[in-house]
Tab-separated table of C-alpha atoms in Angstrom:
chain	number	residue	atom	x	y	z
A	1	UNK	CA	104.102	17.771	-28.699
A	2	UNK	CA	102.747	19.683	-25.719
A	3	UNK	CA	101.883	23.285	-26.543
A	4	UNK	CA	100.732	25.685	-23.896
A	5	UNK	CA	100.037	29.375	-23.410
A	6	UNK	CA	101.232	30.861	-20.181
A	7	UNK	CA	99.807	34.028	-18.706
A	8	UNK	CA	99.845	35.114	-15.098
A	9	UNK	CA	101.282	31.754	-14.122
A	10	UNK	CA	98.444	29.680	-15.698
A	11	UNK	CA	99.249	27.048	-18.301
A	12	UNK	CA	96.520	25.831	-20.644
A	13	UNK	CA	97.276	23.268	-23.349
A	14	UNK	CA	95.363	22.834	-26.600
A	15	UNK	CA	93.321	19.936	-25.254
A	16	UNK	CA	92.196	21.945	-22.270
A	17	UNK	CA	91.344	24.878	-24.544
A	18	UNK	CA	89.163	22.613	-26.663
A	19	UNK	CA	87.341	21.355	-23.587
A	20	UNK	CA	86.764	24.909	-22.333
A	21	UNK	CA	85.498	26.065	-25.731
A	22	UNK	CA	83.218	23.043	-26.004
A	23	UNK	CA	81.861	23.645	-22.518
A	24	UNK	CA	81.231	27.324	-23.312
A	25	UNK	CA	79.358	26.430	-26.495
A	26	UNK	CA	77.278	23.832	-24.647
A	27	UNK	CA	76.327	26.377	-21.969
A	28	UNK	CA	75.418	28.968	-24.610
A	29	UNK	CA	73.283	26.465	-26.512
A	30	UNK	CA	71.592	25.466	-23.266
A	31	UNK	CA	70.639	29.087	-22.564
A	32	UNK	CA	69.573	29.616	-26.181
A	33	UNK	CA	67.323	26.550	-26.104
A	34	UNK	CA	65.837	27.681	-22.808
A	35	UNK	CA	65.140	31.158	-24.223
A	36	UNK	CA	63.430	29.625	-27.260
A	37	UNK	CA	61.164	27.539	-25.019
A	38	UNK	CA	60.298	30.659	-22.997
A	39	UNK	CA	59.323	32.402	-26.224
A	40	UNK	CA	57.094	29.470	-27.179
A	41	UNK	CA	55.326	29.791	-23.811
A	42	UNK	CA	54.713	33.504	-24.474
A	43	UNK	CA	53.102	32.659	-27.803
A	44	UNK	CA	50.627	30.295	-26.134
A	45	UNK	CA	49.434	32.376	-23.178
A	46	UNK	CA	46.799	35.010	-22.379
A	47	UNK	CA	47.432	36.501	-18.947
A	48	UNK	CA	45.049	38.264	-16.565
A	49	UNK	CA	46.480	41.378	-14.938
A	50	UNK	CA	44.584	43.379	-12.301
A	51	UNK	CA	46.011	46.604	-10.886
A	52	UNK	CA	44.532	47.884	-7.623
A	53	UNK	CA	43.507	51.478	-6.956
A	54	UNK	CA	46.075	51.734	-4.136
A	55	UNK	CA	47.891	49.628	-1.572
A	56	UNK	CA	45.369	50.365	1.171
A	57	UNK	CA	43.872	47.304	2.835
A	58	UNK	CA	40.436	48.168	1.437
A	59	UNK	CA	41.600	48.669	-2.151
A	60	UNK	CA	43.577	45.423	-2.059
A	61	UNK	CA	40.487	43.639	-0.768
A	62	UNK	CA	38.437	45.095	-3.646
A	63	UNK	CA	41.087	43.947	-6.136
A	64	UNK	CA	40.846	40.385	-4.850
A	65	UNK	CA	37.039	40.504	-4.926
A	66	UNK	CA	37.192	41.539	-8.594
A	67	UNK	CA	39.700	38.759	-9.188
A	68	UNK	CA	37.455	36.122	-7.610
A	69	UNK	CA	34.458	37.285	-9.613
A	70	UNK	CA	36.399	37.218	-12.883
A	71	UNK	CA	37.870	33.787	-12.193
A	72	UNK	CA	34.360	32.513	-11.507
A	73	UNK	CA	32.561	33.999	-14.508
A	74	UNK	CA	35.043	34.890	-17.251
A	75	UNK	CA	36.796	31.548	-18.016
A	76	UNK	CA	33.674	30.238	-19.766
A	77	UNK	CA	34.321	32.852	-22.454
A	78	UNK	CA	37.432	30.925	-23.508
A	79	UNK	CA	35.990	27.410	-23.546
A	80	UNK	CA	36.057	27.225	-27.335
A	81	UNK	CA	39.526	28.750	-27.681
A	82	UNK	CA	42.050	26.473	-29.360
A	83	UNK	CA	45.084	28.758	-29.070
A	84	UNK	CA	46.242	32.122	-27.771
A	85	UNK	CA	44.973	33.999	-30.817
A	86	UNK	CA	41.440	32.637	-30.514
A	87	UNK	CA	41.476	33.331	-26.753
A	88	UNK	CA	42.445	36.965	-27.417
A	89	UNK	CA	39.703	37.240	-30.030
A	90	UNK	CA	37.157	35.794	-27.590
A	91	UNK	CA	38.208	38.405	-25.033
A	92	UNK	CA	37.810	41.184	-27.602
A	93	UNK	CA	34.363	39.980	-28.624
A	94	UNK	CA	33.143	39.777	-25.029
A	95	UNK	CA	34.961	42.751	-23.528
A	96	UNK	CA	31.631	44.476	-22.802
A	97	UNK	CA	30.544	41.484	-20.723
A	98	UNK	CA	33.865	41.562	-18.881
A	99	UNK	CA	33.349	45.274	-18.171
A	100	UNK	CA	29.855	44.520	-16.853
A	101	UNK	CA	31.275	41.912	-14.464
A	102	UNK	CA	33.911	44.325	-13.140
A	103	UNK	CA	31.418	47.188	-12.799
A	104	UNK	CA	28.932	45.010	-10.945
A	105	UNK	CA	31.539	43.710	-8.505
A	106	UNK	CA	32.838	47.215	-7.789
A	107	UNK	CA	29.256	48.244	-7.014
A	108	UNK	CA	28.812	45.227	-4.727
A	109	UNK	CA	32.012	46.192	-2.893
A	110	UNK	CA	30.964	49.836	-2.617
A	111	UNK	CA	34.030	51.048	-4.535
A	112	UNK	CA	33.300	54.521	-5.864
A	113	UNK	CA	36.066	54.724	-8.459
A	114	UNK	CA	36.160	53.906	-12.144
A	115	UNK	CA	38.075	51.232	-14.007
A	116	UNK	CA	39.349	50.262	-17.419
A	117	UNK	CA	39.447	46.943	-19.257
A	118	UNK	CA	41.701	46.403	-22.264
A	119	UNK	CA	43.449	43.713	-24.259
A	120	UNK	CA	47.151	44.552	-24.013
A	121	UNK	CA	49.460	43.151	-26.680
A	122	UNK	CA	53.158	42.675	-25.983
A	123	UNK	CA	52.876	43.629	-22.321
A	124	UNK	CA	56.147	42.997	-20.512
A	125	UNK	CA	56.130	40.799	-17.405
A	126	UNK	CA	59.116	39.924	-15.240
A	127	UNK	CA	59.652	36.370	-13.949
A	128	UNK	CA	56.731	35.526	-11.670
A	129	UNK	CA	55.799	32.484	-9.581
A	130	UNK	CA	52.217	31.394	-9.167
A	131	UNK	CA	50.880	28.432	-7.201
A	132	UNK	CA	53.347	25.777	-8.263
A	133	UNK	CA	54.626	27.132	-11.565
A	134	UNK	CA	56.893	29.927	-12.789
A	135	UNK	CA	56.128	32.116	-15.787
A	136	UNK	CA	59.293	33.324	-17.525
A	137	UNK	CA	59.862	36.982	-18.313
A	138	UNK	CA	58.612	38.155	-21.669
A	139	UNK	CA	56.082	40.090	-23.704
A	140	UNK	CA	52.623	38.570	-23.326
A	141	UNK	CA	49.061	39.219	-24.422
A	142	UNK	CA	47.019	40.186	-21.368
A	143	UNK	CA	43.488	40.957	-20.293
A	144	UNK	CA	44.337	44.038	-18.237
A	145	UNK	CA	42.018	45.588	-15.640
A	146	UNK	CA	43.026	48.831	-13.947
A	147	UNK	CA	40.997	49.938	-10.930
A	148	UNK	CA	40.685	53.604	-9.986
A	149	UNK	CA	44.076	55.350	-9.950
A	150	UNK	CA	45.843	52.017	-10.594
A	151	UNK	CA	48.579	52.844	-8.070
A	152	UNK	CA	48.451	49.649	-6.002
A	153	UNK	CA	50.047	46.222	-6.203
A	154	UNK	CA	48.906	44.049	-9.069
A	155	UNK	CA	47.677	40.491	-9.243
A	156	UNK	CA	48.126	38.213	-12.237
A	157	UNK	CA	47.428	34.712	-13.461
A	158	UNK	CA	46.996	32.790	-16.719
A	159	UNK	CA	43.526	32.863	-18.277
A	160	UNK	CA	44.470	30.816	-21.317
A	161	UNK	CA	45.327	28.028	-20.960
A	162	UNK	CA	43.176	28.116	-17.804
A	163	UNK	CA	45.770	27.639	-15.055
A	164	UNK	CA	44.150	29.705	-12.318
A	165	UNK	CA	40.368	29.625	-12.806
A	166	UNK	CA	37.562	27.435	-11.506
A	167	UNK	CA	38.146	25.321	-14.619
A	168	UNK	CA	41.915	25.183	-14.087
A	169	UNK	CA	44.019	22.536	-15.791
A	170	UNK	CA	47.516	21.336	-14.912
A	171	UNK	CA	50.507	22.698	-16.783
A	172	UNK	CA	51.286	19.250	-18.189
A	173	UNK	CA	47.850	19.234	-19.820
A	174	UNK	CA	48.272	22.654	-21.417
A	175	UNK	CA	51.915	22.665	-22.560
A	176	UNK	CA	54.290	20.233	-24.213
A	177	UNK	CA	56.964	18.425	-22.225
A	178	UNK	CA	59.712	20.991	-22.792
A	179	UNK	CA	57.506	23.972	-21.970
A	180	UNK	CA	56.102	22.247	-18.884
A	181	UNK	CA	59.672	21.564	-17.760
A	182	UNK	CA	60.371	25.306	-17.808
A	183	UNK	CA	57.128	26.239	-16.050
A	184	UNK	CA	57.659	23.764	-13.232
A	185	UNK	CA	61.424	24.277	-12.981
A	186	UNK	CA	62.972	24.435	-9.529
A	187	UNK	CA	65.596	26.836	-8.205
A	188	UNK	CA	68.250	25.223	-10.430
A	189	UNK	CA	66.739	27.229	-13.304
A	190	UNK	CA	67.022	30.582	-11.524
A	191	UNK	CA	70.097	31.647	-13.510
A	192	UNK	CA	68.435	30.733	-16.800
A	193	UNK	CA	65.288	32.688	-15.904
A	194	UNK	CA	67.478	35.691	-15.067
A	195	UNK	CA	69.386	35.273	-18.331
A	196	UNK	CA	66.135	35.424	-20.336
A	197	UNK	CA	64.994	38.465	-18.357
A	198	UNK	CA	68.246	40.272	-19.182
A	199	UNK	CA	67.864	39.398	-22.870
A	200	UNK	CA	64.336	40.803	-22.995
A	201	UNK	CA	65.320	44.008	-21.234
A	202	UNK	CA	68.276	44.487	-23.550
A	203	UNK	CA	66.084	43.833	-26.586
A	204	UNK	CA	63.473	46.295	-25.371
A	205	UNK	CA	66.129	48.971	-24.831
A	206	UNK	CA	67.515	48.445	-28.338
A	207	UNK	CA	63.990	48.574	-29.799
A	208	UNK	CA	63.358	51.946	-28.119
A	209	UNK	CA	66.486	53.344	-29.777
A	210	UNK	CA	64.874	52.784	-33.183
A	211	UNK	CA	61.298	53.824	-32.297
């Protein structure tokens, strides 16, 4: 027997309802699986974040000079790291050396402002593309360098695994197949990236209500 519900001139039978429900569940599971993979990526990454003194041409040039110096000298500090936790610990243990590198490069560039170097835990990043891969939004561990007033555009990359240093590896070498699929996703994944970003923002808002 054919049973249908009619509303506003649209007739949907039970079979069609089942298909629609099944499709909705499949889409939800797809987004949920994608979000879980994004979270796994977060748990395996140490990011480098450099914030310029200002957006002036000179301050942006100094930021990039500091970046180049760090990418040349700092990655060796993480050579023995086997995971994100050990990479963070290596950064903590050598933070004085990292400060020395930044201070020396600022002196070379003639920048007369100060700076700060810290290991930031649970630092929020929006979706960002970098040289062939996309990092999903989320809360990451980061080696964070702020230059002077820290009012300029930032620059970021991934220090561990080394995706942007002189000792850079490919994403397929550093992540499993599923995670690499997310990192190298094309524009077809744009909606999923946005979905994860919305989830994180909503979660952060809820967290603040209880802080």
